[in-house]
PDB file of C-alpha atoms in Angstrom:
ATOM      1  CA  MET A   1     281.491  22.786 183.195  1.00  0.00           C
ATOM      2  CA  PRO A   2     278.089  24.142 183.430  1.00  0.00           C
ATOM      3  CA  GLY A   3     276.877  27.516 184.960  1.00  0.00           C
ATOM      4  CA  PRO A   4     274.732  27.871 188.275  1.00  0.00           C
ATOM      5  CA  PRO A   5     271.426  26.119 187.806  1.00  0.00           C
ATOM      6  CA  PRO A   6     268.636  28.529 187.368  1.00  0.00           C
ATOM      7  CA  SER A   7     267.069  30.636 190.135  1.00  0.00           C
ATOM      8  CA  LEU A   8     263.712  29.235 191.157  1.00  0.00           C
ATOM      9  CA  ASP A   9     262.827  32.930 192.634  1.00  0.00           C
ATOM     10  CA  PRO A  10     259.907  33.732 190.120  1.00  0.00           C
ATOM     11  CA  VAL A  11     260.501  37.627 190.822  1.00  0.00           C
ATOM     12  CA  ARG A  12     262.659  39.228 188.210  1.00  0.00           C
ATOM     13  CA  ARG A  13     265.394  41.362 189.397  1.00  0.00           C
ATOM     14  CA  ASN A  14     265.135  43.965 186.436  1.00  0.00           C
ATOM     15  CA  ALA A  15     261.624  43.588 185.773  1.00  0.00           C
ATOM     16  CA  ARG A  16     259.949  47.227 184.425  1.00  0.00           C
ATOM     17  CA  SER A  17     256.987  48.576 186.258  1.00  0.00           C
ATOM     18  CA  GLY A  18     253.737  48.637 184.286  1.00  0.00           C
ATOM     19  CA  PRO A  19     252.855  52.042 182.206  1.00  0.00           C
ATOM     20  CA  LEU A  20     252.725  55.044 183.782  1.00  0.00           C
ATOM     21  CA  LYS A  21     249.638  56.940 183.264  1.00  0.00           C
ATOM     22  CA  LEU A  22     249.858  60.341 182.695  1.00  0.00           C
ATOM     23  CA  PRO A  23     246.340  62.660 182.665  1.00  0.00           C
ATOM     24  CA  ALA A  24     244.989  63.591 179.405  1.00  0.00           C
ATOM     25  CA  GLU A  25     244.287  67.309 180.360  1.00  0.00           C
ATOM     26  CA  GLY A  26     247.868  67.785 181.218  1.00  0.00           C
ATOM     27  CA  ARG A  27     249.717  69.317 183.859  1.00  0.00           C
ATOM     28  CA  LYS A  28     247.408  71.754 185.684  1.00  0.00           C
ATOM     29  CA  GLY A  29     249.134  75.006 187.475  1.00  0.00           C
ATOM     30  CA  ASP A  30     251.949  77.642 186.622  1.00  0.00           C
ATOM     31  CA  PRO A  31     254.754  76.584 184.672  1.00  0.00           C
ATOM     32  CA  PRO A  32     257.807  76.194 187.103  1.00  0.00           C
ATOM     33  CA  SER A  33     260.479  79.105 187.541  1.00  0.00           C
ATOM     34  CA  TRP A  34     262.937  79.234 184.529  1.00  0.00           C
ATOM     35  CA  PRO A  35     266.196  77.796 185.841  1.00  0.00           C
ATOM     36  CA  LEU A  36     268.706  79.093 183.232  1.00  0.00           C
ATOM     37  CA  VAL A  37     270.231  82.574 183.321  1.00  0.00           C
ATOM     38  CA  SER A  38     267.992  84.502 180.870  1.00  0.00           C
ATOM     39  CA  GLN A  39     264.722  83.675 178.569  1.00  0.00           C
ATOM     40  CA  SER A  40     263.327  84.902 175.324  1.00  0.00           C
ATOM     41  CA  LEU A  41     260.223  85.411 174.683  1.00  0.00           C
ATOM     42  CA  ALA A  42     260.062  82.570 172.390  1.00  0.00           C
ATOM     43  CA  GLU A  43     261.424  80.421 175.589  1.00  0.00           C
ATOM     44  CA  GLU A  44     258.866  81.724 177.547  1.00  0.00           C
ATOM     45  CA  ARG A  45     255.849  80.600 175.079  1.00  0.00           C
ATOM     46  CA  ALA A  46     257.555  77.689 174.611  1.00  0.00           C
ATOM     47  CA  TRP A  47     258.054  76.923 178.094  1.00  0.00           C
ATOM     48  CA  ALA A  48     254.684  77.797 179.180  1.00  0.00           C
ATOM     49  CA  ASP A  49     253.394  75.130 176.489  1.00  0.00           C
ATOM     50  CA  LEU A  50     255.606  72.462 177.542  1.00  0.00           C
ATOM     51  CA  TRP A  51     254.187  72.753 181.244  1.00  0.00           C
ATOM     52  CA  LYS A  52     250.566  72.210 180.138  1.00  0.00           C
ATOM     53  CA  LEU A  53     251.279  68.918 178.375  1.00  0.00           C
ATOM     54  CA  PRO A  54     250.713  65.480 179.864  1.00  0.00           C
ATOM     55  CA  GLN A  55     254.233  64.723 180.304  1.00  0.00           C
ATOM     56  CA  ALA A  56     254.762  67.587 182.501  1.00  0.00           C
ATOM     57  CA  VAL A  57     253.338  65.720 185.028  1.00  0.00           C
ATOM     58  CA  ALA A  58     256.240  63.360 185.010  1.00  0.00           C
ATOM     59  CA  TRP A  59     259.074  65.598 184.365  1.00  0.00           C
ATOM     60  CA  GLU A  60     257.800  67.151 187.929  1.00  0.00           C
ATOM     61  CA  HIS A  61     257.829  64.244 189.368  1.00  0.00           C
ATOM     62  CA  MET A  62     261.294  63.340 187.965  1.00  0.00           C
ATOM     63  CA  ALA A  63     262.421  66.806 189.214  1.00  0.00           C
ATOM     64  CA  CYS A  64     264.101  67.497 185.499  1.00  0.00           C
ATOM     65  CA  VAL A  65     263.291  70.979 185.306  1.00  0.00           C
ATOM     66  CA  ARG A  66     266.678  72.042 183.803  1.00  0.00           C
ATOM     67  CA  ALA A  67     266.141  69.572 181.172  1.00  0.00           C
ATOM     68  CA  VAL A  68     263.041  70.668 180.221  1.00  0.00           C
ATOM     69  CA  ALA A  69     264.592  74.272 179.667  1.00  0.00           C
ATOM     70  CA  ARG A  70     267.522  73.202 178.052  1.00  0.00           C
ATOM     71  CA  TYR A  71     265.490  71.665 175.344  1.00  0.00           C
ATOM     72  CA  CYS A  72     262.886  74.519 175.401  1.00  0.00           C
ATOM     73  CA  ARG A  73     266.262  76.573 174.565  1.00  0.00           C
ATOM     74  CA  ILE A  74     267.315  74.427 171.699  1.00  0.00           C
ATOM     75  CA  VAL A  75     264.424  73.741 170.204  1.00  0.00           C
ATOM     76  CA  THR A  76     263.703  77.628 169.692  1.00  0.00           C
ATOM     77  CA  LEU A  77     266.907  78.021 168.697  1.00  0.00           C
ATOM     78  CA  ALA A  78     266.642  74.939 166.011  1.00  0.00           C
ATOM     79  CA  GLU A  79     263.709  76.442 164.669  1.00  0.00           C
ATOM     80  CA  ALA A  80     265.224  79.627 163.526  1.00  0.00           C
ATOM     81  CA  PRO A  81     265.028  80.046 159.465  1.00  0.00           C
ATOM     82  CA  ASP A  82     269.132  80.005 159.744  1.00  0.00           C
ATOM     83  CA  ALA A  83     269.688  77.431 162.244  1.00  0.00           C
ATOM     84  CA  ASP A  84     272.309  74.672 162.043  1.00  0.00           C
ATOM     85  CA  THR A  85     270.929  71.197 161.527  1.00  0.00           C
ATOM     86  CA  LYS A  86     273.137  70.413 164.758  1.00  0.00           C
ATOM     87  CA  LEU A  87     270.398  71.970 166.659  1.00  0.00           C
ATOM     88  CA  MET A  88     267.777  70.233 165.260  1.00  0.00           C
ATOM     89  CA  ALA A  89     269.343  66.778 166.155  1.00  0.00           C
ATOM     90  CA  GLN A  90     269.689  67.687 169.540  1.00  0.00           C
ATOM     91  CA  ALA A  91     266.135  68.779 169.724  1.00  0.00           C
ATOM     92  CA  VAL A  92     264.939  65.691 168.523  1.00  0.00           C
ATOM     93  CA  THR A  93     267.206  63.855 170.890  1.00  0.00           C
ATOM     94  CA  LEU A  94     265.704  65.509 174.125  1.00  0.00           C
ATOM     95  CA  GLU A  95     262.204  65.088 172.386  1.00  0.00           C
ATOM     96  CA  ASP A  96     262.758  61.306 172.953  1.00  0.00           C
ATOM     97  CA  ARG A  97     264.351  61.677 176.095  1.00  0.00           C
ATOM     98  CA  LEU A  98     261.466  63.931 177.764  1.00  0.00           C
ATOM     99  CA  GLY A  99     258.846  61.376 176.080  1.00  0.00           C
ATOM    100  CA  LEU A 100     257.615  64.186 173.347  1.00  0.00           C
ATOM    101  CA  SER A 101     257.241  61.699 170.414  1.00  0.00           C
ATOM    102  CA  PRO A 102     254.761  58.525 170.228  1.00  0.00           C
ATOM    103  CA  LYS A 103     257.771  56.146 170.314  1.00  0.00           C
ATOM    104  CA  SER A 104     259.471  57.687 173.081  1.00  0.00           C
ATOM    105  CA  MET A 105     256.763  57.497 175.167  1.00  0.00           C
ATOM    106  CA  ARG A 106     256.344  53.407 174.342  1.00  0.00           C
ATOM    107  CA  MET A 107     259.682  53.201 175.441  1.00  0.00           C
ATOM    108  CA  LEU A 108     259.145  55.250 178.580  1.00  0.00           C
ATOM    109  CA  LEU A 109     255.975  53.303 179.548  1.00  0.00           C
ATOM    110  CA  TRP A 110     254.192  56.046 179.474  1.00  0.00           C
ATOM    111  CA  GLU A 111     250.597  56.499 178.527  1.00  0.00           C
ATOM    112  CA  ILE A 112     248.172  59.126 178.414  1.00  0.00           C
ATOM    113  CA  ALA A 113     244.795  57.967 180.337  1.00  0.00           C
ATOM    114  CA  SER A 114     241.700  58.275 178.129  1.00  0.00           C
ATOM    115  CA  ASP A 115     238.950  60.667 179.698  1.00  0.00           C
ATOM    116  CA  ASP A 116     236.120  57.947 180.185  1.00  0.00           C
ATOM    117  CA  VAL A 117     233.962  60.274 181.386  1.00  0.00           C
ATOM    118  CA  ALA A 118     234.107  62.566 178.564  1.00  0.00           C
ATOM    119  CA  GLU A 119     233.635  59.649 176.203  1.00  0.00           C
ATOM    120  CA  LYS A 120     230.436  58.506 177.830  1.00  0.00           C
ATOM    121  CA  ARG A 121     229.504  62.429 178.185  1.00  0.00           C
ATOM    122  CA  GLN A 122     229.785  62.641 174.579  1.00  0.00           C
ATOM    123  CA  THR A 123     227.899  59.201 173.722  1.00  0.00           C
ATOM    124  CA  SER A 124     224.943  59.822 176.043  1.00  0.00           C
ATOM    125  CA  ALA A 125     224.608  63.504 174.484  1.00  0.00           C
ATOM    126  CA  GLY A 126     224.631  61.856 170.794  1.00  0.00           C
ATOM    127  CA  ALA A 127     221.764  59.083 171.793  1.00  0.00           C
ATOM    128  CA  ARG A 128     219.521  62.137 173.576  1.00  0.00           C
ATOM    129  CA  GLY A 129     219.326  63.637 170.183  1.00  0.00           C
ATOM    130  CA  ARG A 130     218.256  60.307 168.084  1.00  0.00           C
ATOM    131  CA  ILE A 131     215.497  59.813 170.815  1.00  0.00           C
ATOM    132  CA  LYS A 132     212.490  61.320 169.686  1.00  0.00           C
ATOM    133  CA  ALA A 133     208.872  61.227 172.047  1.00  0.00           C
ATOM    134  CA  VAL A 134     205.918  59.317 170.461  1.00  0.00           C
TER     135      VAL A 134
END
């Protein structure tokens, strides 16, 4: 016996929204307070750099400061010369979840918005250099 007839409702219940546009200039302002117990100098530098990225706008919106801190800690440990390879695998996994690779950005539907004004400014500046008075 066949199942129920297909729904005539054109709205998909599991539809994903369109891409999230992240600002090309990155997140503005100071990084959030470090949420873990202590912070090394390497973690402090990585923390400041991470919160300048375009992805940081989405992290802030989703309130995943602790996840970014854990990534920061793991990646600084994984980049040490004598680091265990398991740490690198954990760092790569967190990179994917935080949208730090092109593939993960595609899967999360995140796009870095192009700066159209800056591009037009560069194009017009180049054209001015080619114009000569007769």
